[in-house]
Short mmCIF file of N, CA and C in Angstrom, two decimals:
data_model
loop_
_atom_site.label_atom_id
_atom_site.label_comp_id
_atom_site.label_asym_id
_atom_site.label_seq_id
_atom_site.Cartn_x
_atom_site.Cartn_y
_atom_site.Cartn_z
N GLU A 1 0.84 -1.19 0.00
CA GLU A 1 0.00 0.00 0.00
C GLU A 1 0.87 1.24 0.00
N MET A 2 0.58 2.15 -0.91
CA MET A 2 1.28 3.43 -0.99
C MET A 2 0.28 4.48 -0.52
N ASN A 3 0.39 4.86 0.74
CA ASN A 3 -0.55 5.81 1.34
C ASN A 3 0.19 7.11 1.62
N VAL A 4 0.44 7.86 0.53
CA VAL A 4 1.27 9.06 0.59
C VAL A 4 0.48 10.22 0.00
N GLY A 5 0.60 11.39 0.59
CA GLY A 5 -0.16 12.55 0.14
C GLY A 5 0.50 13.32 -0.98
N SER A 6 1.77 13.05 -1.26
CA SER A 6 2.47 13.76 -2.33
C SER A 6 3.08 12.74 -3.29
N ALA A 7 3.53 13.22 -4.43
CA ALA A 7 4.13 12.32 -5.43
C ALA A 7 5.24 11.49 -4.80
N ASN A 8 5.33 10.21 -5.18
CA ASN A 8 6.29 9.29 -4.58
C ASN A 8 6.71 8.24 -5.59
N THR A 9 7.81 7.56 -5.30
CA THR A 9 8.33 6.50 -6.17
C THR A 9 8.59 5.24 -5.36
N LEU A 10 8.11 4.12 -5.88
CA LEU A 10 8.40 2.81 -5.31
C LEU A 10 9.46 2.18 -6.20
N THR A 11 10.66 1.92 -5.63
CA THR A 11 11.77 1.39 -6.40
C THR A 11 11.92 -0.11 -6.15
N ILE A 12 11.96 -0.88 -7.24
CA ILE A 12 12.13 -2.33 -7.16
C ILE A 12 13.63 -2.60 -7.01
N PRO A 13 14.03 -3.30 -5.94
CA PRO A 13 15.47 -3.50 -5.69
C PRO A 13 16.08 -4.56 -6.60
N THR A 14 17.40 -4.53 -6.68
CA THR A 14 18.12 -5.56 -7.44
C THR A 14 18.14 -6.86 -6.66
N HIS A 15 18.37 -7.93 -7.36
CA HIS A 15 18.57 -9.25 -6.76
C HIS A 15 20.01 -9.62 -7.08
N SER A 16 20.91 -9.19 -6.21
CA SER A 16 22.33 -9.41 -6.47
C SER A 16 22.85 -10.70 -5.87
N GLY A 17 22.10 -11.30 -4.96
CA GLY A 17 22.57 -12.54 -4.35
C GLY A 17 23.64 -12.34 -3.30
N ASP A 18 23.89 -11.08 -2.92
CA ASP A 18 24.96 -10.80 -1.97
C ASP A 18 24.46 -10.70 -0.52
N GLY A 19 23.17 -10.94 -0.32
CA GLY A 19 22.61 -10.85 1.02
C GLY A 19 22.20 -9.45 1.42
N ASN A 20 22.50 -8.47 0.56
CA ASN A 20 22.13 -7.08 0.84
C ASN A 20 20.93 -6.61 0.04
N SER A 21 20.28 -7.52 -0.68
CA SER A 21 19.13 -7.16 -1.48
C SER A 21 17.99 -8.12 -1.17
N VAL A 22 16.82 -7.83 -1.71
CA VAL A 22 15.66 -8.70 -1.50
C VAL A 22 15.67 -9.78 -2.56
N ALA A 23 15.74 -11.02 -2.14
CA ALA A 23 15.82 -12.14 -3.07
C ALA A 23 14.44 -12.74 -3.31
N PHE A 24 13.57 -11.98 -4.00
CA PHE A 24 12.27 -12.52 -4.36
C PHE A 24 12.45 -13.67 -5.33
N ALA A 25 11.68 -14.74 -5.15
CA ALA A 25 11.75 -15.89 -6.05
C ALA A 25 11.12 -15.54 -7.39
N THR A 26 11.63 -16.15 -8.48
CA THR A 26 11.01 -15.98 -9.79
C THR A 26 9.56 -16.43 -9.68
N GLY A 27 8.65 -15.63 -10.24
CA GLY A 27 7.22 -15.92 -10.17
C GLY A 27 6.51 -15.17 -9.05
N THR A 28 7.28 -14.54 -8.16
CA THR A 28 6.67 -13.75 -7.09
C THR A 28 5.75 -12.69 -7.68
N GLN A 29 4.56 -12.53 -7.08
CA GLN A 29 3.61 -11.50 -7.49
C GLN A 29 3.40 -10.54 -6.34
N ILE A 30 3.49 -9.26 -6.64
CA ILE A 30 3.29 -8.22 -5.63
C ILE A 30 2.24 -7.25 -6.16
N VAL A 31 1.19 -7.04 -5.38
CA VAL A 31 0.15 -6.08 -5.74
C VAL A 31 0.43 -4.77 -5.01
N VAL A 32 0.41 -3.67 -5.74
CA VAL A 32 0.65 -2.35 -5.18
C VAL A 32 -0.62 -1.52 -5.38
N VAL A 33 -1.15 -0.97 -4.29
CA VAL A 33 -2.35 -0.14 -4.34
C VAL A 33 -1.98 1.28 -3.94
N GLN A 34 -2.43 2.25 -4.73
CA GLN A 34 -2.22 3.65 -4.38
C GLN A 34 -3.40 4.11 -3.53
N LEU A 35 -3.20 4.17 -2.21
CA LEU A 35 -4.27 4.60 -1.30
C LEU A 35 -4.33 6.10 -1.14
N GLY A 36 -3.17 6.73 -1.11
CA GLY A 36 -3.11 8.17 -0.91
C GLY A 36 -3.35 8.93 -2.20
N ALA A 37 -3.47 10.24 -2.07
CA ALA A 37 -3.71 11.10 -3.23
C ALA A 37 -2.44 11.35 -4.03
N GLY A 38 -1.27 11.08 -3.44
CA GLY A 38 0.00 11.31 -4.14
C GLY A 38 0.22 10.29 -5.24
N VAL A 39 0.60 10.77 -6.40
CA VAL A 39 0.84 9.91 -7.55
C VAL A 39 2.03 8.99 -7.27
N THR A 40 1.84 7.68 -7.48
CA THR A 40 2.89 6.70 -7.26
C THR A 40 3.47 6.24 -8.59
N THR A 41 4.79 6.38 -8.72
CA THR A 41 5.52 5.92 -9.89
C THR A 41 6.35 4.72 -9.47
N LEU A 42 6.39 3.68 -10.31
CA LEU A 42 7.23 2.52 -10.05
C LEU A 42 8.49 2.63 -10.89
N ALA A 43 9.61 2.26 -10.30
CA ALA A 43 10.90 2.33 -10.99
C ALA A 43 11.75 1.14 -10.57
N GLY A 44 12.65 0.74 -11.45
CA GLY A 44 13.60 -0.30 -11.11
C GLY A 44 14.91 0.33 -10.67
N ALA A 45 15.54 -0.27 -9.67
CA ALA A 45 16.87 0.16 -9.28
C ALA A 45 17.80 -0.06 -10.47
N SER A 46 19.01 0.47 -10.40
CA SER A 46 19.97 0.31 -11.49
C SER A 46 20.13 -1.18 -11.83
N GLY A 47 19.91 -1.52 -13.10
CA GLY A 47 20.04 -2.91 -13.54
C GLY A 47 18.78 -3.72 -13.47
N VAL A 48 17.69 -3.14 -12.99
CA VAL A 48 16.42 -3.86 -12.88
C VAL A 48 15.52 -3.47 -14.05
N GLY A 49 15.06 -4.47 -14.80
CA GLY A 49 14.14 -4.24 -15.91
C GLY A 49 12.71 -4.28 -15.41
N LEU A 50 11.95 -3.26 -15.73
CA LEU A 50 10.55 -3.16 -15.32
C LEU A 50 9.75 -2.97 -16.61
N ASN A 51 9.12 -4.03 -17.08
CA ASN A 51 8.48 -4.04 -18.40
C ASN A 51 6.97 -3.89 -18.28
N SER A 52 6.42 -2.89 -18.98
CA SER A 52 4.98 -2.63 -18.94
C SER A 52 4.51 -2.15 -20.31
N LYS A 53 3.21 -2.26 -20.56
CA LYS A 53 2.63 -1.80 -21.82
C LYS A 53 2.90 -0.32 -22.01
N ASP A 54 3.38 0.03 -23.18
CA ASP A 54 3.69 1.41 -23.54
C ASP A 54 4.68 2.05 -22.58
N ASP A 55 5.40 1.22 -21.80
CA ASP A 55 6.39 1.69 -20.83
C ASP A 55 5.77 2.58 -19.74
N ASN A 56 4.46 2.41 -19.50
CA ASN A 56 3.79 3.17 -18.44
C ASN A 56 4.17 2.62 -17.08
N LYS A 57 4.46 3.53 -16.15
CA LYS A 57 4.90 3.11 -14.81
C LYS A 57 4.29 3.95 -13.70
N VAL A 58 3.22 4.67 -13.99
CA VAL A 58 2.55 5.51 -13.01
C VAL A 58 1.18 4.90 -12.70
N ILE A 59 0.89 4.69 -11.42
CA ILE A 59 -0.43 4.15 -11.05
C ILE A 59 -1.48 5.21 -11.36
N ASP A 60 -2.59 4.76 -11.94
CA ASP A 60 -3.59 5.65 -12.53
C ASP A 60 -4.59 6.23 -11.54
N GLY A 61 -4.15 6.62 -10.35
CA GLY A 61 -5.02 7.33 -9.43
C GLY A 61 -5.25 6.63 -8.11
N GLN A 62 -5.87 7.36 -7.21
CA GLN A 62 -6.15 6.86 -5.87
C GLN A 62 -7.06 5.64 -5.94
N TYR A 63 -6.74 4.61 -5.20
CA TYR A 63 -7.42 3.33 -5.10
C TYR A 63 -7.19 2.42 -6.30
N ALA A 64 -6.36 2.82 -7.24
CA ALA A 64 -5.99 1.96 -8.36
C ALA A 64 -4.89 1.00 -7.92
N ALA A 65 -4.77 -0.13 -8.64
CA ALA A 65 -3.79 -1.15 -8.26
C ALA A 65 -3.04 -1.66 -9.48
N VAL A 66 -1.81 -2.11 -9.24
CA VAL A 66 -0.99 -2.75 -10.26
C VAL A 66 -0.38 -4.01 -9.67
N THR A 67 0.10 -4.88 -10.55
CA THR A 67 0.75 -6.11 -10.12
C THR A 67 2.14 -6.20 -10.74
N LEU A 68 3.10 -6.57 -9.92
CA LEU A 68 4.47 -6.86 -10.37
C LEU A 68 4.66 -8.38 -10.34
N ILE A 69 5.24 -8.95 -11.39
CA ILE A 69 5.57 -10.37 -11.42
C ILE A 69 7.04 -10.50 -11.79
N LYS A 70 7.79 -11.18 -10.93
CA LYS A 70 9.22 -11.37 -11.19
C LYS A 70 9.40 -12.47 -12.23
N LYS A 71 10.08 -12.12 -13.33
CA LYS A 71 10.27 -13.10 -14.41
C LYS A 71 11.71 -13.58 -14.53
N GLY A 72 12.63 -12.93 -13.83
CA GLY A 72 14.04 -13.33 -13.86
C GLY A 72 14.77 -12.62 -12.75
N ALA A 73 16.08 -12.82 -12.65
CA ALA A 73 16.85 -12.27 -11.53
C ALA A 73 16.57 -10.79 -11.30
N ASN A 74 16.61 -10.00 -12.35
CA ASN A 74 16.37 -8.57 -12.22
C ASN A 74 15.40 -8.06 -13.27
N ASP A 75 14.44 -8.90 -13.63
CA ASP A 75 13.42 -8.55 -14.62
C ASP A 75 12.03 -8.78 -14.05
N TRP A 76 11.18 -7.78 -14.25
CA TRP A 76 9.81 -7.82 -13.73
C TRP A 76 8.81 -7.41 -14.81
N TRP A 77 7.62 -8.01 -14.77
CA TRP A 77 6.47 -7.54 -15.53
C TRP A 77 5.69 -6.61 -14.62
N LEU A 78 5.11 -5.56 -15.19
CA LEU A 78 4.26 -4.63 -14.46
C LEU A 78 2.99 -4.41 -15.27
N PHE A 79 1.83 -4.69 -14.66
CA PHE A 79 0.58 -4.47 -15.39
C PHE A 79 -0.52 -4.08 -14.43
N GLY A 80 -1.58 -3.51 -14.97
CA GLY A 80 -2.72 -3.07 -14.18
C GLY A 80 -3.13 -1.66 -14.58
N ALA A 81 -3.63 -0.91 -13.61
CA ALA A 81 -4.12 0.45 -13.84
C ALA A 81 -2.94 1.41 -13.91
N LEU A 82 -2.36 1.52 -15.11
CA LEU A 82 -1.17 2.34 -15.32
C LEU A 82 -1.44 3.47 -16.32
N THR A 83 -0.70 4.54 -16.17
CA THR A 83 -0.73 5.65 -17.10
C THR A 83 0.70 6.14 -17.30
N SER A 84 0.88 7.10 -18.19
CA SER A 84 2.23 7.61 -18.45
C SER A 84 2.57 8.78 -17.56
#
């Protein structure tokens, strides 16, 4: 849940395998809901691929939701209520 009153960014971390990152398993699904009025943008950390239709990465308004699916070590699908 992103419950923020001003514009914000949710950054997907790298999976470096060094114990200092989040090691989500391939196939992991994460639902992100924008609860607050602040526009939420999703971004990948350096080296993280975040693939979405038309390269949209902004949640399309309050109470809208998107889903992230991990497809590889540092590659994710992003889909749902997105805008540019």
